[in-house]
PDB file of C-alpha atoms and ligand atoms in Angstrom:
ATOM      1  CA  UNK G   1       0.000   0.000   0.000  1.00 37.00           C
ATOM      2  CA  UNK G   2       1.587   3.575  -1.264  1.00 46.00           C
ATOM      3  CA  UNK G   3       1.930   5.558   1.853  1.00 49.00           C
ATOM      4  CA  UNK G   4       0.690   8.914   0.145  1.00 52.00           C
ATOM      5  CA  UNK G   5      -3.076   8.707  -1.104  1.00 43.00           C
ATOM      6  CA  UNK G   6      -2.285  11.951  -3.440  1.00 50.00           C
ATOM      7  CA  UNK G   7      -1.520  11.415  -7.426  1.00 50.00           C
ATOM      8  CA  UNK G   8      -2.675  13.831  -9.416  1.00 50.00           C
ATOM      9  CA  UNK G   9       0.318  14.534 -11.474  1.00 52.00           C
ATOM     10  CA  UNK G  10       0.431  13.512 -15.158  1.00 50.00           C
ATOM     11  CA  UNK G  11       3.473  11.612 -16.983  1.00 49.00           C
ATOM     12  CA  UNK G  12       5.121  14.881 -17.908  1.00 57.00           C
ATOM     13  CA  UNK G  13       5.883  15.484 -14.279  1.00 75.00           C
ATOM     14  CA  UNK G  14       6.779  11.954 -13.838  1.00 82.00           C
ATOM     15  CA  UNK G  15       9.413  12.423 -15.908  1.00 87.00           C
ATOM     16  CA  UNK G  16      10.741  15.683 -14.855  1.00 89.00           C
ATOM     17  CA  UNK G  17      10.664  13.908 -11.361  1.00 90.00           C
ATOM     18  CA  UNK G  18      13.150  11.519 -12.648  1.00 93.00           C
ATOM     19  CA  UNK G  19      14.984  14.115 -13.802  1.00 95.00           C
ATOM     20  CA  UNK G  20      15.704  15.758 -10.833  1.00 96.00           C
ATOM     21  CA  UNK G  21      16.738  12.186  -9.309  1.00 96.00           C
ATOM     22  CA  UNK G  22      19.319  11.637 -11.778  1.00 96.00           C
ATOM     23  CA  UNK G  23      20.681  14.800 -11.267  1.00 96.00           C
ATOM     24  CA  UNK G  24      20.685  14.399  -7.341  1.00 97.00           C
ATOM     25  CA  UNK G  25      22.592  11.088  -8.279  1.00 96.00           C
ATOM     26  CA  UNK G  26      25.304  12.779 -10.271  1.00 97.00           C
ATOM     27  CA  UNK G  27      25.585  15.665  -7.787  1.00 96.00           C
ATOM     28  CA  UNK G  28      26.834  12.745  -4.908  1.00 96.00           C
ATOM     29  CA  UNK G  29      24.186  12.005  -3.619  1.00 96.00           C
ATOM     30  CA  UNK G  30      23.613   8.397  -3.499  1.00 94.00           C
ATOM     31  CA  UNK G  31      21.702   7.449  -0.285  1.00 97.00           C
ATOM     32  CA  UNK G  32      18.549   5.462  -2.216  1.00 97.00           C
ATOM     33  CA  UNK G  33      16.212   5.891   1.136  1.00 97.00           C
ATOM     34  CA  UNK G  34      17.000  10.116   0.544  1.00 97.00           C
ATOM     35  CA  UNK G  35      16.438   9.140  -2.962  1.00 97.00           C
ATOM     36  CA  UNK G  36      13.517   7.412  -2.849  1.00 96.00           C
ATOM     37  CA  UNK G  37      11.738   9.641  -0.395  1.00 97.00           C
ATOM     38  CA  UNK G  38      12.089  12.740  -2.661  1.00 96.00           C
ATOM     39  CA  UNK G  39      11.047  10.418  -5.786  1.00 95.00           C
ATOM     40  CA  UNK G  40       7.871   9.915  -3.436  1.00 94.00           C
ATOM     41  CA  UNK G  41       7.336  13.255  -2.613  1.00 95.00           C
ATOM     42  CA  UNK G  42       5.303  15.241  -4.236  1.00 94.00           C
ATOM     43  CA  UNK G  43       7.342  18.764  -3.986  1.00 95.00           C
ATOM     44  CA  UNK G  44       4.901  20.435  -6.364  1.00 94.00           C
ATOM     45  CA  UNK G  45       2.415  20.303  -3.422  1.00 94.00           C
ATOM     46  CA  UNK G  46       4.818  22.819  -1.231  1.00 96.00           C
ATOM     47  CA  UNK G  47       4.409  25.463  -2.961  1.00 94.00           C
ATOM     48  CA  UNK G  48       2.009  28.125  -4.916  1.00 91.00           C
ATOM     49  CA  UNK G  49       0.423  26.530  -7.930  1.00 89.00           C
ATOM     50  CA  UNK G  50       1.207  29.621  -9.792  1.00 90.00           C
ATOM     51  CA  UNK G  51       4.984  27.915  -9.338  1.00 92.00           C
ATOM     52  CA  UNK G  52       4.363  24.342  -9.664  1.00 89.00           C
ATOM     53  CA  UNK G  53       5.372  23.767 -12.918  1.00 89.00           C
ATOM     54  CA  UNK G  54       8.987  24.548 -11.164  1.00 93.00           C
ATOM     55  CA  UNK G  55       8.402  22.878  -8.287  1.00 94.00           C
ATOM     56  CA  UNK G  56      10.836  20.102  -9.520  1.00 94.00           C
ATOM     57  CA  UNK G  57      13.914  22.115 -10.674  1.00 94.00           C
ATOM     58  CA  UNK G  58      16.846  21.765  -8.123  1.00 95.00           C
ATOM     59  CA  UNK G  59      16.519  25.544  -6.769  1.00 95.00           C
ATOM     60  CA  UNK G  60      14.935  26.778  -4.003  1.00 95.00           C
ATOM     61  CA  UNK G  61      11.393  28.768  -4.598  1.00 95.00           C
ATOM     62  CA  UNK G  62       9.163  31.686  -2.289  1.00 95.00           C
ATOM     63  CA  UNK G  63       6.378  30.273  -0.360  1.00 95.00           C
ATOM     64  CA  UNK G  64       5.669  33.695   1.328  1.00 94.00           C
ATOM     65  CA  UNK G  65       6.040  35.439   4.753  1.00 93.00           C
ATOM     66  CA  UNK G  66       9.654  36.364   3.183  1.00 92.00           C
ATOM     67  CA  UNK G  67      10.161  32.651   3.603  1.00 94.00           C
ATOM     68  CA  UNK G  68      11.634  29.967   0.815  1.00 95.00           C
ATOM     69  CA  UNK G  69      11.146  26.032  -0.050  1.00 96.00           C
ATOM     70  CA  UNK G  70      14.515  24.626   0.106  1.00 96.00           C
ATOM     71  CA  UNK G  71      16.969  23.085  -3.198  1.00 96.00           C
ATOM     72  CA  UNK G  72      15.890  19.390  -3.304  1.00 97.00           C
ATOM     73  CA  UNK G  73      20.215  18.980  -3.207  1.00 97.00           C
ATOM     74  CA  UNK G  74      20.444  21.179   0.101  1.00 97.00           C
ATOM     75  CA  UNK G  75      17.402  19.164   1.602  1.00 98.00           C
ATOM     76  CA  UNK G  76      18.796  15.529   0.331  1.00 98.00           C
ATOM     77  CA  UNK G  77      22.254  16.327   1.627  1.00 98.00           C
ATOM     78  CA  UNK G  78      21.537  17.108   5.006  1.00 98.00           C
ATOM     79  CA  UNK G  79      19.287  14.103   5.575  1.00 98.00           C
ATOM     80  CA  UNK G  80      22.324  12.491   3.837  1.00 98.00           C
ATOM     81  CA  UNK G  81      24.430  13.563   6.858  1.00 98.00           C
ATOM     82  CA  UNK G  82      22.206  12.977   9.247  1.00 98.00           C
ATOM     83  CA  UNK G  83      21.912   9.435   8.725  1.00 97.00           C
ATOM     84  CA  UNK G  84      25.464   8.679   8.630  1.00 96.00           C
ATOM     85  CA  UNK G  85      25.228   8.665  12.069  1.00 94.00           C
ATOM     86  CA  UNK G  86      23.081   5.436  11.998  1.00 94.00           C
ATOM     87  CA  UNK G  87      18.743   4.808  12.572  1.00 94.00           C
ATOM     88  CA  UNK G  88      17.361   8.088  13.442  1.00 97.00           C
ATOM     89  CA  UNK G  89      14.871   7.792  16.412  1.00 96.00           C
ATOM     90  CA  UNK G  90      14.393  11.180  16.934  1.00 98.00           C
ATOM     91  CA  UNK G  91      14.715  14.277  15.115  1.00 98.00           C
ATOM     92  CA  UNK G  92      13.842  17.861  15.915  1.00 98.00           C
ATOM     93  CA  UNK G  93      13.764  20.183  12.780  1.00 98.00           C
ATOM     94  CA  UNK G  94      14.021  24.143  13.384  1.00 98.00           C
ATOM     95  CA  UNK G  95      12.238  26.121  10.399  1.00 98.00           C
ATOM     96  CA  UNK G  96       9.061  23.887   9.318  1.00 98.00           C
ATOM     97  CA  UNK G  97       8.250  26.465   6.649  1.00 97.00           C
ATOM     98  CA  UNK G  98       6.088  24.410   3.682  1.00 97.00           C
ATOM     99  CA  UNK G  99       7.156  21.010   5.634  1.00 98.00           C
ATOM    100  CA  UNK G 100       9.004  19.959   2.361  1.00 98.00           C
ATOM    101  CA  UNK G 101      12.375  18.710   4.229  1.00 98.00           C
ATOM    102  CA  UNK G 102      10.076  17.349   7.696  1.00 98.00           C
ATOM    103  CA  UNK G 103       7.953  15.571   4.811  1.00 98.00           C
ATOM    104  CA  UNK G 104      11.176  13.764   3.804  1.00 98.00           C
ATOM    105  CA  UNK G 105      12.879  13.531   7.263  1.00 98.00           C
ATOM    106  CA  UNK G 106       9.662  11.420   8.121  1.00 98.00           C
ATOM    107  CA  UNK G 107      10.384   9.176   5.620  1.00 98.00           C
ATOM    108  CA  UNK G 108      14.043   8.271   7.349  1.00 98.00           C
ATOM    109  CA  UNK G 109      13.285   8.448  11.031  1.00 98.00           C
ATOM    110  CA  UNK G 110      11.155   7.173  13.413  1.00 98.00           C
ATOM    111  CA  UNK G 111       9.353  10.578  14.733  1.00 98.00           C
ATOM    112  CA  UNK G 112      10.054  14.381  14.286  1.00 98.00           C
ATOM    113  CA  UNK G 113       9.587  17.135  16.043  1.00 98.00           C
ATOM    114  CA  UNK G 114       9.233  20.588  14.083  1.00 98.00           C
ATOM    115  CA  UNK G 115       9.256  23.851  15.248  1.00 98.00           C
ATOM    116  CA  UNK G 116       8.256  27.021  13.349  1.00 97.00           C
ATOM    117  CA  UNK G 117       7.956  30.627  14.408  1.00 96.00           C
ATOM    118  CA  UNK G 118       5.561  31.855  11.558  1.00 95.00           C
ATOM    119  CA  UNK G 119       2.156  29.816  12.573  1.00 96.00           C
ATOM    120  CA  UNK G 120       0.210  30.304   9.032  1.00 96.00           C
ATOM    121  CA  UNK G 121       3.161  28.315   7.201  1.00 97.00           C
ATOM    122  CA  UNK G 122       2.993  25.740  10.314  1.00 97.00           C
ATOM    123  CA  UNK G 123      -0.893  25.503   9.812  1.00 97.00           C
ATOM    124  CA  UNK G 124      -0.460  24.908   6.529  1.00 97.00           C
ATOM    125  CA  UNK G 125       2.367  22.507   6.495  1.00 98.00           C
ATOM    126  CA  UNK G 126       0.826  20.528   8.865  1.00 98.00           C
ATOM    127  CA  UNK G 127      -2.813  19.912   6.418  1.00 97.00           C
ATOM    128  CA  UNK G 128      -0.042  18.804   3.364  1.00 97.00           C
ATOM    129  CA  UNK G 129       1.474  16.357   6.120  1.00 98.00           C
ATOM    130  CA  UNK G 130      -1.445  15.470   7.073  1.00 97.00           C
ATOM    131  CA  UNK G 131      -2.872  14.489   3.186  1.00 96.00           C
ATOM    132  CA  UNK G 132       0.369  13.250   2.588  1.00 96.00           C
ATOM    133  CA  UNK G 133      -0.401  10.790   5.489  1.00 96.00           C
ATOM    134  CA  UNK G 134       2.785  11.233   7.101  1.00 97.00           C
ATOM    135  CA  UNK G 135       1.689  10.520  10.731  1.00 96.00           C
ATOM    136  CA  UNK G 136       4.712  10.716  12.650  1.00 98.00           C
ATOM    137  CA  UNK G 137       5.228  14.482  12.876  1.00 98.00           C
ATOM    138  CA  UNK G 138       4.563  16.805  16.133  1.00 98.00           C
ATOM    139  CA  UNK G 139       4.756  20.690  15.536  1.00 98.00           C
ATOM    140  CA  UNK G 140       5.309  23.097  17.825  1.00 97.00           C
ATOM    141  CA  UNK G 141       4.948  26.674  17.335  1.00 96.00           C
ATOM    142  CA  UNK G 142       7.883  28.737  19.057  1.00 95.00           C
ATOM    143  CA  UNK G 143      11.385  29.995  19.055  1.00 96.00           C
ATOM    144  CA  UNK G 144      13.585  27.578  17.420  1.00 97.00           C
ATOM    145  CA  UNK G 145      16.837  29.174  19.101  1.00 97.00           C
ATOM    146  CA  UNK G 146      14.973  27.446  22.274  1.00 97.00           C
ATOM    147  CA  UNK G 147      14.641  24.027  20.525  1.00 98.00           C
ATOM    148  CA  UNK G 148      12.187  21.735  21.977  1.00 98.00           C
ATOM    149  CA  UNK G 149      13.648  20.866  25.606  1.00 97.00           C
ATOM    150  CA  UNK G 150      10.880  19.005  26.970  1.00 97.00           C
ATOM    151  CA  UNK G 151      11.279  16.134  24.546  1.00 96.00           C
ATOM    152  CA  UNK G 152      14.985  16.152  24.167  1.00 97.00           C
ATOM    153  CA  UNK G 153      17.036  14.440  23.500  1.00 98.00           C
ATOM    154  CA  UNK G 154      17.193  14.085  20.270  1.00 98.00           C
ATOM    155  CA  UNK G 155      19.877  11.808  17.978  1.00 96.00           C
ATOM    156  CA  UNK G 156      19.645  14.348  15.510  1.00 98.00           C
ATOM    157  CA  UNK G 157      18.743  17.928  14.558  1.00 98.00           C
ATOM    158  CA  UNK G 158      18.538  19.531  11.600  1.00 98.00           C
ATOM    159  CA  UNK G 159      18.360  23.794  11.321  1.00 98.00           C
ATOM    160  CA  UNK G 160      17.078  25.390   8.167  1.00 98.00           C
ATOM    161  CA  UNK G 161      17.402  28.429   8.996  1.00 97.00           C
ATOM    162  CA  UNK G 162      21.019  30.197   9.056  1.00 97.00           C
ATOM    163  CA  UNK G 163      22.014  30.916  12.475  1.00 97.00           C
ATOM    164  CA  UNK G 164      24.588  33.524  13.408  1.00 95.00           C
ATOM    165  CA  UNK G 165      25.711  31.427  16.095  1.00 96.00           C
ATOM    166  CA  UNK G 166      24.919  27.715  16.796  1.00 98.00           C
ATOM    167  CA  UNK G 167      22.118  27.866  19.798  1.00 98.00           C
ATOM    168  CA  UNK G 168      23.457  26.431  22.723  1.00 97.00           C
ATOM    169  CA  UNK G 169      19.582  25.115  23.521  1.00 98.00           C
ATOM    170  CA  UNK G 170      20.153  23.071  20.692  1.00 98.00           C
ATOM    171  CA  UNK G 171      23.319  21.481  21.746  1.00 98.00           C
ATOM    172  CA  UNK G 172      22.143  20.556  25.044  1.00 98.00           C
ATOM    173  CA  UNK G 173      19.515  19.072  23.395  1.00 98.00           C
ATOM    174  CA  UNK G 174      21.530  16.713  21.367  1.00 98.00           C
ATOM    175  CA  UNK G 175      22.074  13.075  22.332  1.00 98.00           C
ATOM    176  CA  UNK G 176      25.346  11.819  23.011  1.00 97.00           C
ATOM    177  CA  UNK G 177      26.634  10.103  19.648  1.00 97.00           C
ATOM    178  CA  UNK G 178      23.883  12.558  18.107  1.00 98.00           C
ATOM    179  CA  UNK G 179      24.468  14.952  14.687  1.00 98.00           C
ATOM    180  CA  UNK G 180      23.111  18.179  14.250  1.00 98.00           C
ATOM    181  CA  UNK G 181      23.369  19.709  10.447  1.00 98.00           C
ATOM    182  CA  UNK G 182      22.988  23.509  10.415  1.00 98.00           C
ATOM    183  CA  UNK G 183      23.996  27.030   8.059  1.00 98.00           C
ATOM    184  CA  UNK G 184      25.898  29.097  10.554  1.00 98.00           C
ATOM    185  CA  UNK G 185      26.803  32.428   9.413  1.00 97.00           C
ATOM    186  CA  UNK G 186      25.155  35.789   7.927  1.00 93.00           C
ATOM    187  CA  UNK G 187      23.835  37.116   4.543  1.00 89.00           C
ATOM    188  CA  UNK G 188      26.274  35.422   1.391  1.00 89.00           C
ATOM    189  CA  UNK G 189      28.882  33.920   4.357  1.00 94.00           C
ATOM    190  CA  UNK G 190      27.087  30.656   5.450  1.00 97.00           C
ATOM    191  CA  UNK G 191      28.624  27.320   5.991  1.00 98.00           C
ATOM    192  CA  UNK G 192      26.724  23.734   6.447  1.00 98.00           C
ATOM    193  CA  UNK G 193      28.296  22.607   9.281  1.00 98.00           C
ATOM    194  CA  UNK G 194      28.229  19.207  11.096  1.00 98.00           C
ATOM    195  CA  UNK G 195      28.208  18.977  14.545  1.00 98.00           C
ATOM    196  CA  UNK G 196      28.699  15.466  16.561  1.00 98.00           C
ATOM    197  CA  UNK G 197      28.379  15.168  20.060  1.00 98.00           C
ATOM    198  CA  UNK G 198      30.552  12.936  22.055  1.00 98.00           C
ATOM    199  CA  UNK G 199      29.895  12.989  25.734  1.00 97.00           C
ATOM    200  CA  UNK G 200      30.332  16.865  26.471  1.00 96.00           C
ATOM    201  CA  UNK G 201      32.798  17.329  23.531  1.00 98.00           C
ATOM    202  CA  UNK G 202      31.416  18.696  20.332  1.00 98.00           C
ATOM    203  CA  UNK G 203      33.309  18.125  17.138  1.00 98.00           C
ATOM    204  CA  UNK G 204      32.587  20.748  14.673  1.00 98.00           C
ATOM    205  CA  UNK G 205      32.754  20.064  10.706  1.00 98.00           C
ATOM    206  CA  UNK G 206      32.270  22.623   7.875  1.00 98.00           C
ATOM    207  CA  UNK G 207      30.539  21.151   5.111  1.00 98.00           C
ATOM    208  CA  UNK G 208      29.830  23.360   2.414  1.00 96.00           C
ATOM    209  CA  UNK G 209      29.117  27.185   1.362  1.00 97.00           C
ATOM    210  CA  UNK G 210      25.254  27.610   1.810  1.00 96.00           C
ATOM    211  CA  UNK G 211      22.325  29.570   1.422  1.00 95.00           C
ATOM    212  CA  UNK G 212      19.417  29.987   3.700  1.00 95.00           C
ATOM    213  CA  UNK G 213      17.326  33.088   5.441  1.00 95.00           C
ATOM    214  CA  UNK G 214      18.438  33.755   8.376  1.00 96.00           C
ATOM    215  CA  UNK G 215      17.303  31.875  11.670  1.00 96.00           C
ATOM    216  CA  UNK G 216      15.378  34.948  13.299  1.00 94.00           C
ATOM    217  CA  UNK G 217      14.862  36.090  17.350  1.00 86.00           C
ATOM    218  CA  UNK G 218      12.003  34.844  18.841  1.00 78.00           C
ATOM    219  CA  UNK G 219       8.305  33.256  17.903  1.00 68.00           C
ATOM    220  CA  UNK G 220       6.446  36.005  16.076  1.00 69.00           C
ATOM    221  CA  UNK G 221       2.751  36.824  17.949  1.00 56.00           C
TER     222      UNK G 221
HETATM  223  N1  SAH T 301      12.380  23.501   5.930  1.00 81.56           N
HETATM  224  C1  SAH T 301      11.817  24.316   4.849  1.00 81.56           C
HETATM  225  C2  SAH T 301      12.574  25.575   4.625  1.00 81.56           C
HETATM  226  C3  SAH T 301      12.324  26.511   5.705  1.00 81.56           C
HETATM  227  S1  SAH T 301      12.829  28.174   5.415  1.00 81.56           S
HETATM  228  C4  SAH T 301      11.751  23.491   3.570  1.00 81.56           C
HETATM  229  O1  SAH T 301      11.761  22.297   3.630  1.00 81.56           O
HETATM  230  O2  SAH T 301      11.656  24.033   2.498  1.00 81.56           O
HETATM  231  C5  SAH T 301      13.244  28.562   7.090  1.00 81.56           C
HETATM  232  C6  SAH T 301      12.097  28.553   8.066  1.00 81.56           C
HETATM  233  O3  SAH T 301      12.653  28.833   9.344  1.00 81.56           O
HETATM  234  C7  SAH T 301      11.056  29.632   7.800  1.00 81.56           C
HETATM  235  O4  SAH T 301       9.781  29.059   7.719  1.00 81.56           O
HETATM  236  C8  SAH T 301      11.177  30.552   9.014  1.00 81.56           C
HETATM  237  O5  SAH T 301       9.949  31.116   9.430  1.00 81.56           O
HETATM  238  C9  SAH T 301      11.726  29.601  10.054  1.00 81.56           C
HETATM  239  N2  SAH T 301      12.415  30.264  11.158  1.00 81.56           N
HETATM  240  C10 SAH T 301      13.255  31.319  11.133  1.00 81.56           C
HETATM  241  N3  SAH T 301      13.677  31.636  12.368  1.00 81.56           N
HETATM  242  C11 SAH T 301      13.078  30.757  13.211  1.00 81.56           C
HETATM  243  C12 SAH T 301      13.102  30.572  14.639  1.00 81.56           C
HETATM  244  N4  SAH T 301      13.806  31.351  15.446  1.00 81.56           N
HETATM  245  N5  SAH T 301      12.348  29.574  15.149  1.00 81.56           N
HETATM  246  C13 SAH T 301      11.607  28.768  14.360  1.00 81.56           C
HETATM  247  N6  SAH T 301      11.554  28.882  13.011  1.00 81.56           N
HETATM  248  C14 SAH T 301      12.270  29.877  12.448  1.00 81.56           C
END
């Protein structure tokens, strides 16, 4: 039994689906479950119809509130990292946005926790998860630089959102053995960095140069 009720997309999009996994596949990527999950998900359902017939180029698009969907690559890489560091149980997720990267994040681990600061795109993510029939997601509306303490910990966390400084909530609220991915860094100077804890030692790795708004102060009212 398919796990997502929703079709609706003709053989045209099929194949420009495709597309974009072949071209994941020659960028490096090459985990088949981060494959597969963004070959199963429907990405044109993120965004604005007046932009779905983009929805499955490798860039990232507007969905509002000053907000973006991100690059299928940026999203497949970082659940790419992530899962180096063996099953994910649990995953928190800063920046829910559309839901596109929790949509494929519930696809690789067992349950994740999202928070988002802007509630409309939360609301809204949340009915697509929901039709999607991707069941193991909790939201929270809040401050991300807080992460989610009352559930931690978590064996990994993922930020999309560029932070200028890595939230100290956030690594408290990391597992031992646990891997956080997140941009650090303002404006144009961003770097993906991956952070494993061991014990109370964090090892710090820089990635790649990246691209993402900037993770903001504070939950809006
Ligand atoms: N994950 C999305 C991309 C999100 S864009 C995708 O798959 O496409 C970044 C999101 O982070 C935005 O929705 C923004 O509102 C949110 N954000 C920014 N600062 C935040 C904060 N302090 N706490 C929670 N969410 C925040």
């Amino acid at each position: 039994m398919d796990k997502f009720d929703i079709h609706g997309i003709g053989m045209t999009s099929q194949r420009t689906r495709e597309r974009l996994i072949e071209r994941l596949y020659e960028e490096g990527l090459s985990n088949a479950r981060v494959l597969e999950a963004i070959r199963r998900t429907p990405r044109h359902l993120f965004i604005d119809e007046a932009l779905s017939h983009r929805a499955y180029e490798d860039t990232a698009l507007p969905i509002g509130h000053n907000q973006t969907i991100s690059q299928p690559y940026i999203v497949a890489r970082m659940t790419e990292w992530l899962l180096k560091g063996g099953p994910l149980d649990k995953v928190l997720e800063i920046g829910t946005g559309c839901g596109y990267q929790t949509a494929i994040l519930a696809q690789v681990a067992e349950r994740v926790f999202s928070v988002e600061r802007i509630q409309a795109l939360q609301d809204r993510a949340k009915e697509r998860l929901a039709e999607l029939n991707l069941r193991n997601i909790v939201f929270r509306y809040g401050d991300g630089w807080e992460g989610w303490n009352a559930l931690a910990p978590y064996n990994g966390i993922l930020v999309t959102a560029a932070a200028r400084e890595v939230p100290q909530a956030l690594l408290d609220q990391l597992a031992d053995g646990g891997r956080m991915l997140i941009p650090v860094g303002e404006g144009e100077q961003q770097e993906l960095r991956l952070i494993i804890r061991d014990g109370d030692q964090f090892q710090h790795h820089v990635l790649e140069a990246v691209r993402f708004v900037p993770l903001l102060p504070g939950a809006l009212a």
